[in-house]
Tab-separated table of C-alpha atoms in Angstrom:
chain	number	residue	atom	x	y	z
A	1	UNK	CA	20.234	-3.816	2.396
A	2	UNK	CA	18.906	-2.578	-0.752
A	3	UNK	CA	16.686	0.446	-0.683
A	4	UNK	CA	13.594	-0.008	-2.493
A	5	UNK	CA	12.065	3.457	-1.980
A	6	UNK	CA	14.208	6.812	-1.497
A	7	UNK	CA	12.611	10.020	-0.680
A	8	UNK	CA	14.484	13.234	-0.129
A	9	UNK	CA	12.896	16.786	0.545
A	10	UNK	CA	10.021	15.603	-1.345
A	11	UNK	CA	7.007	18.401	-1.396
A	12	UNK	CA	3.342	18.041	-2.965
A	13	UNK	CA	0.819	20.574	-3.336
A	14	UNK	CA	-2.642	20.759	-4.151
A	15	UNK	CA	-2.956	24.206	-5.622
A	16	UNK	CA	-1.913	26.458	-2.698
A	17	UNK	CA	-2.348	23.831	-0.100
A	18	UNK	CA	1.051	22.471	0.928
A	19	UNK	CA	0.406	18.459	1.528
A	20	UNK	CA	3.553	16.796	1.894
A	21	UNK	CA	6.484	18.891	3.617
A	22	UNK	CA	10.237	18.139	2.897
A	23	UNK	CA	9.696	14.344	3.171
A	24	UNK	CA	12.480	12.306	3.967
A	25	UNK	CA	11.817	8.521	3.863
A	26	UNK	CA	13.416	5.320	2.608
A	27	UNK	CA	12.250	1.777	2.619
A	28	UNK	CA	14.467	-0.968	2.803
A	29	UNK	CA	13.808	-4.314	0.541
A	30	UNK	CA	11.987	-6.764	2.862
A	31	UNK	CA	10.846	-4.057	5.383
A	32	UNK	CA	7.080	-3.403	6.268
A	33	UNK	CA	6.730	0.496	6.990
A	34	UNK	CA	3.301	1.577	8.427
A	35	UNK	CA	2.261	4.885	8.088
A	36	UNK	CA	-0.138	6.299	10.463
A	37	UNK	CA	-1.891	9.865	11.272
A	38	UNK	CA	-4.896	11.936	11.265
A	39	UNK	CA	-7.253	11.949	8.207
A	40	UNK	CA	-5.877	14.723	5.548
A	41	UNK	CA	-2.587	14.280	7.119
A	42	UNK	CA	-1.186	13.210	3.774
A	43	UNK	CA	-0.742	9.592	4.552
A	44	UNK	CA	-2.451	8.500	1.110
A	45	UNK	CA	-0.825	11.079	-0.942
A	46	UNK	CA	2.578	10.049	0.234
A	47	UNK	CA	2.014	6.321	-1.141
A	48	UNK	CA	0.275	7.426	-4.158
A	49	UNK	CA	3.345	9.442	-5.035
A	50	UNK	CA	5.450	6.420	-5.131
A	51	UNK	CA	3.800	4.759	-7.941
A	52	UNK	CA	2.910	8.367	-9.922
A	53	UNK	CA	-0.597	8.125	-9.140
A	54	UNK	CA	0.366	11.760	-7.592
A	55	UNK	CA	2.754	13.838	-8.834
A	56	UNK	CA	5.364	15.730	-6.508
A	57	UNK	CA	6.613	19.362	-7.047
A	58	UNK	CA	10.267	19.388	-5.665
A	59	UNK	CA	12.515	16.949	-4.276
A	60	UNK	CA	13.978	13.326	-4.982
A	61	UNK	CA	12.007	10.261	-5.316
A	62	UNK	CA	13.502	6.802	-6.237
A	63	UNK	CA	11.642	3.584	-6.615
A	64	UNK	CA	13.701	0.434	-7.235
A	65	UNK	CA	16.376	2.223	-8.665
A	66	UNK	CA	14.260	4.394	-10.948
A	67	UNK	CA	14.162	8.002	-10.420
A	68	UNK	CA	10.732	9.820	-10.783
A	69	UNK	CA	11.112	13.578	-11.830
A	70	UNK	CA	8.912	16.112	-10.404
A	71	UNK	CA	5.872	17.251	-12.038
A	72	UNK	CA	5.318	15.164	-15.205
A	73	UNK	CA	8.014	12.597	-14.780
A	74	UNK	CA	9.191	10.728	-17.483
A	75	UNK	CA	6.309	7.871	-18.837
A	76	UNK	CA	8.801	4.928	-19.464
A	77	UNK	CA	10.108	5.239	-15.995
A	78	UNK	CA	6.568	5.328	-14.603
A	79	UNK	CA	5.584	1.990	-16.812
A	80	UNK	CA	8.646	0.543	-15.607
A	81	UNK	CA	8.198	1.580	-11.622
A	82	UNK	CA	4.454	0.077	-12.025
A	83	UNK	CA	5.255	-3.207	-13.332
A	84	UNK	CA	7.410	-3.557	-9.945
A	85	UNK	CA	5.066	-1.824	-7.525
A	86	UNK	CA	1.449	-3.388	-6.548
A	87	UNK	CA	-1.273	-1.175	-4.972
A	88	UNK	CA	-4.266	-2.403	-3.120
A	89	UNK	CA	-6.904	0.811	-2.573
A	90	UNK	CA	-9.801	1.133	-0.015
A	91	UNK	CA	-12.142	0.540	-2.675
A	92	UNK	CA	-11.609	-2.915	-4.818
A	93	UNK	CA	-11.483	-1.747	-7.916
A	94	UNK	CA	-12.063	-5.103	-9.877
A	95	UNK	CA	-13.759	-5.005	-13.170
A	96	UNK	CA	-17.325	-6.336	-12.575
A	97	UNK	CA	-17.947	-7.996	-16.021
A	98	UNK	CA	-14.871	-10.524	-15.268
A	99	UNK	CA	-14.612	-13.288	-13.164
A	100	UNK	CA	-12.153	-13.449	-10.102
A	101	UNK	CA	-9.759	-15.642	-11.547
A	102	UNK	CA	-9.908	-13.355	-15.203
A	103	UNK	CA	-9.381	-10.153	-12.823
A	104	UNK	CA	-6.203	-11.561	-11.461
A	105	UNK	CA	-5.088	-12.790	-14.972
A	106	UNK	CA	-5.582	-9.625	-16.932
A	107	UNK	CA	-2.556	-7.480	-16.025
A	108	UNK	CA	0.079	-9.915	-16.435
A	109	UNK	CA	-1.092	-10.727	-19.835
A	110	UNK	CA	-1.600	-7.448	-21.035
A	111	UNK	CA	1.454	-5.680	-19.254
A	112	UNK	CA	3.861	-8.574	-18.917
A	113	UNK	CA	2.850	-10.486	-22.008
A	114	UNK	CA	2.700	-13.476	-19.707
A	115	UNK	CA	1.354	-16.610	-21.808
A	116	UNK	CA	-2.447	-17.362	-20.830
A	117	UNK	CA	-1.650	-21.129	-19.479
A	118	UNK	CA	1.019	-19.575	-17.127
A	119	UNK	CA	-1.317	-16.623	-15.905
A	120	UNK	CA	-3.916	-19.165	-15.105
A	121	UNK	CA	-1.854	-21.080	-13.042
A	122	UNK	CA	-0.424	-18.271	-11.361
A	123	UNK	CA	-4.184	-17.127	-10.707
A	124	UNK	CA	-4.861	-20.481	-9.215
A	125	UNK	CA	-1.891	-20.080	-6.870
A	126	UNK	CA	-2.763	-16.422	-5.782
A	127	UNK	CA	-6.189	-17.517	-5.104
A	128	UNK	CA	-5.429	-20.503	-2.761
A	129	UNK	CA	-2.576	-18.273	-1.146
A	130	UNK	CA	-5.279	-15.445	-0.222
A	131	UNK	CA	-7.686	-18.309	0.839
A	132	UNK	CA	-10.698	-17.722	-1.815
A	133	UNK	CA	-9.673	-20.705	-4.319
A	134	UNK	CA	-13.255	-21.930	-4.400
A	135	UNK	CA	-14.468	-18.010	-5.523
A	136	UNK	CA	-12.214	-18.426	-8.738
A	137	UNK	CA	-15.301	-18.383	-11.543
A	138	UNK	CA	-17.478	-16.013	-9.504
A	139	UNK	CA	-18.058	-12.267	-10.270
A	140	UNK	CA	-17.364	-9.491	-7.760
A	141	UNK	CA	-20.469	-8.815	-6.994
A	142	UNK	CA	-21.317	-12.111	-5.596
A	143	UNK	CA	-18.302	-11.874	-3.004
A	144	UNK	CA	-18.186	-10.247	0.270
A	145	UNK	CA	-16.016	-7.015	0.625
A	146	UNK	CA	-13.265	-9.248	2.517
A	147	UNK	CA	-13.356	-11.625	-0.295
A	148	UNK	CA	-13.117	-8.763	-2.910
A	149	UNK	CA	-10.166	-7.010	-1.171
A	150	UNK	CA	-8.385	-10.323	-1.054
A	151	UNK	CA	-9.073	-10.828	-4.792
A	152	UNK	CA	-7.568	-7.161	-5.323
A	153	UNK	CA	-4.416	-8.146	-3.198
A	154	UNK	CA	-4.192	-11.335	-5.390
A	155	UNK	CA	-4.431	-9.192	-8.569
A	156	UNK	CA	-1.775	-6.744	-7.370
A	157	UNK	CA	0.494	-9.975	-6.639
A	158	UNK	CA	0.116	-11.512	-9.929
A	159	UNK	CA	2.590	-8.964	-11.164
A	160	UNK	CA	5.283	-10.255	-9.089
A	161	UNK	CA	6.102	-6.820	-7.567
A	162	UNK	CA	9.082	-5.940	-5.463
A	163	UNK	CA	6.742	-3.591	-3.318
A	164	UNK	CA	3.424	-3.556	-2.190
A	165	UNK	CA	1.254	-0.318	-1.456
A	166	UNK	CA	-1.776	-0.383	0.768
A	167	UNK	CA	-3.779	2.409	1.060
A	168	UNK	CA	-6.206	2.236	4.062
A	169	UNK	CA	-7.209	-1.179	2.723
A	170	UNK	CA	-9.678	-2.180	5.689
A	171	UNK	CA	-11.334	1.001	5.940
A	172	UNK	CA	-14.362	0.314	3.667
A	173	UNK	CA	-15.155	-3.329	5.371
A	174	UNK	CA	-17.389	-4.136	7.848
A	175	UNK	CA	-15.559	-4.776	10.906
A	176	UNK	CA	-15.647	-9.033	10.828
A	177	UNK	CA	-14.177	-8.901	7.287
A	178	UNK	CA	-11.300	-6.800	8.430
A	179	UNK	CA	-9.321	-9.485	10.143
A	180	UNK	CA	-9.514	-11.905	6.977
A	181	UNK	CA	-7.840	-9.119	4.577
A	182	UNK	CA	-5.077	-8.187	7.627
A	183	UNK	CA	-4.123	-11.893	8.185
A	184	UNK	CA	-3.529	-12.195	4.107
A	185	UNK	CA	-0.993	-9.008	5.035
A	186	UNK	CA	0.618	-10.677	7.795
A	187	UNK	CA	1.444	-13.359	5.832
A	188	UNK	CA	2.905	-11.297	3.128
A	189	UNK	CA	4.987	-9.521	5.712
A	190	UNK	CA	6.283	-13.039	7.118
A	191	UNK	CA	7.303	-13.855	3.679
A	192	UNK	CA	9.347	-10.982	3.181
A	193	UNK	CA	7.562	-8.786	1.073
A	194	UNK	CA	8.373	-5.266	1.148
A	195	UNK	CA	5.426	-3.005	2.339
A	196	UNK	CA	4.038	0.262	2.775
A	197	UNK	CA	0.771	0.405	4.539
A	198	UNK	CA	-1.401	3.220	5.361
A	199	UNK	CA	-3.791	2.139	8.432
A	200	UNK	CA	-5.760	2.993	11.207
A	201	UNK	CA	-5.374	-0.552	12.707
A	202	UNK	CA	-2.963	0.177	15.242
A	203	UNK	CA	-2.845	-3.317	16.491
A	204	UNK	CA	-1.688	-4.727	13.089
A	205	UNK	CA	0.587	-1.770	13.095
A	206	UNK	CA	2.127	-2.943	16.439
A	207	UNK	CA	2.366	-6.407	15.654
A	208	UNK	CA	3.691	-6.314	11.896
A	209	UNK	CA	5.592	-3.253	11.222
A	210	UNK	CA	9.064	-3.139	11.241
A	211	UNK	CA	8.828	0.890	11.515
A	212	UNK	CA	6.055	3.019	12.084
A	213	UNK	CA	5.713	6.405	10.545
A	214	UNK	CA	3.769	9.346	12.177
A	215	UNK	CA	2.778	12.058	9.816
A	216	UNK	CA	1.289	15.369	10.850
A	217	UNK	CA	0.076	18.129	8.749
A	218	UNK	CA	2.276	16.886	5.963
A	219	UNK	CA	5.433	16.497	8.070
A	220	UNK	CA	7.072	13.314	9.415
A	221	UNK	CA	6.972	14.165	12.935
A	222	UNK	CA	8.070	10.723	14.524
A	223	UNK	CA	9.324	7.332	13.488
A	224	UNK	CA	10.769	4.278	14.980
A	225	UNK	CA	9.926	0.517	15.979
A	226	UNK	CA	6.516	0.003	16.860
A	227	UNK	CA	7.185	-0.464	20.780
A	228	UNK	CA	9.050	3.205	20.708
A	229	UNK	CA	6.292	4.843	18.622
A	230	UNK	CA	3.380	3.656	20.720
A	231	UNK	CA	4.571	3.089	24.099
A	232	UNK	CA	6.838	6.123	24.308
A	233	UNK	CA	6.126	8.572	21.804
A	234	UNK	CA	8.579	11.495	21.775
A	235	UNK	CA	6.276	14.055	20.134
A	236	UNK	CA	3.672	15.828	21.935
A	237	UNK	CA	1.536	15.338	18.622
A	238	UNK	CA	2.150	11.667	18.331
A	239	UNK	CA	1.155	11.603	22.230
A	240	UNK	CA	-2.319	13.472	21.251
A	241	UNK	CA	-2.877	11.404	18.287
A	242	UNK	CA	-2.302	8.034	20.222
A	243	UNK	CA	-4.390	9.218	23.203
A	244	UNK	CA	-7.198	9.483	21.045
A	245	UNK	CA	-6.980	6.562	18.688
A	246	UNK	CA	-5.901	4.105	21.411
A	247	UNK	CA	-8.671	5.126	23.776
A	248	UNK	CA	-11.515	3.816	21.291
């Protein structure tokens, strides 16, 4: 299998705070890796390093065959990686002055020089794919939170990425809207999209992940198949975390 992400001994600091500690992690093509852990454990920082939104201080990080240098990596390398990596955030980050369809068309036209007619057809296809084709000409403010997040997923997919990063994509949603976003992510997983997902949705992690990573205070303390991590965690910190989150 082809490795899409490879981290070896990766360290990240915010000032004197050691946020990620000697991270060793690889992600294979077509694999769904779900990262869990308490708030502030470093989960989001880890995936933000993958597309260069956060710089790391030491160690090795390679994304789709491109090595990112610590602290101030090569900008052309970063641009190459970002063409191949889509990211969906907690907040939707849609352009409020553009319609749903134009939000999706923008990046392919600007970054990949995709012809307008092709970008338009792709946007229609992606809106159908995420179940909101009827919302194409509306503005983001006229959509529900769940619909806006599905637009954000479609926008990321418009770049035809080899890897999708999800940073707690349902945490800003009302409970009744969470399912519609998770359903889109389930379909992506079934289609073979390589995904790294930070989430508090343990049912989703158990169902969809090929591998679950538990991070505690910046360290990977447990990883394995969902059935192993959830049903038979080996580390006492994992046991304590799951006993808290699964009790609610």
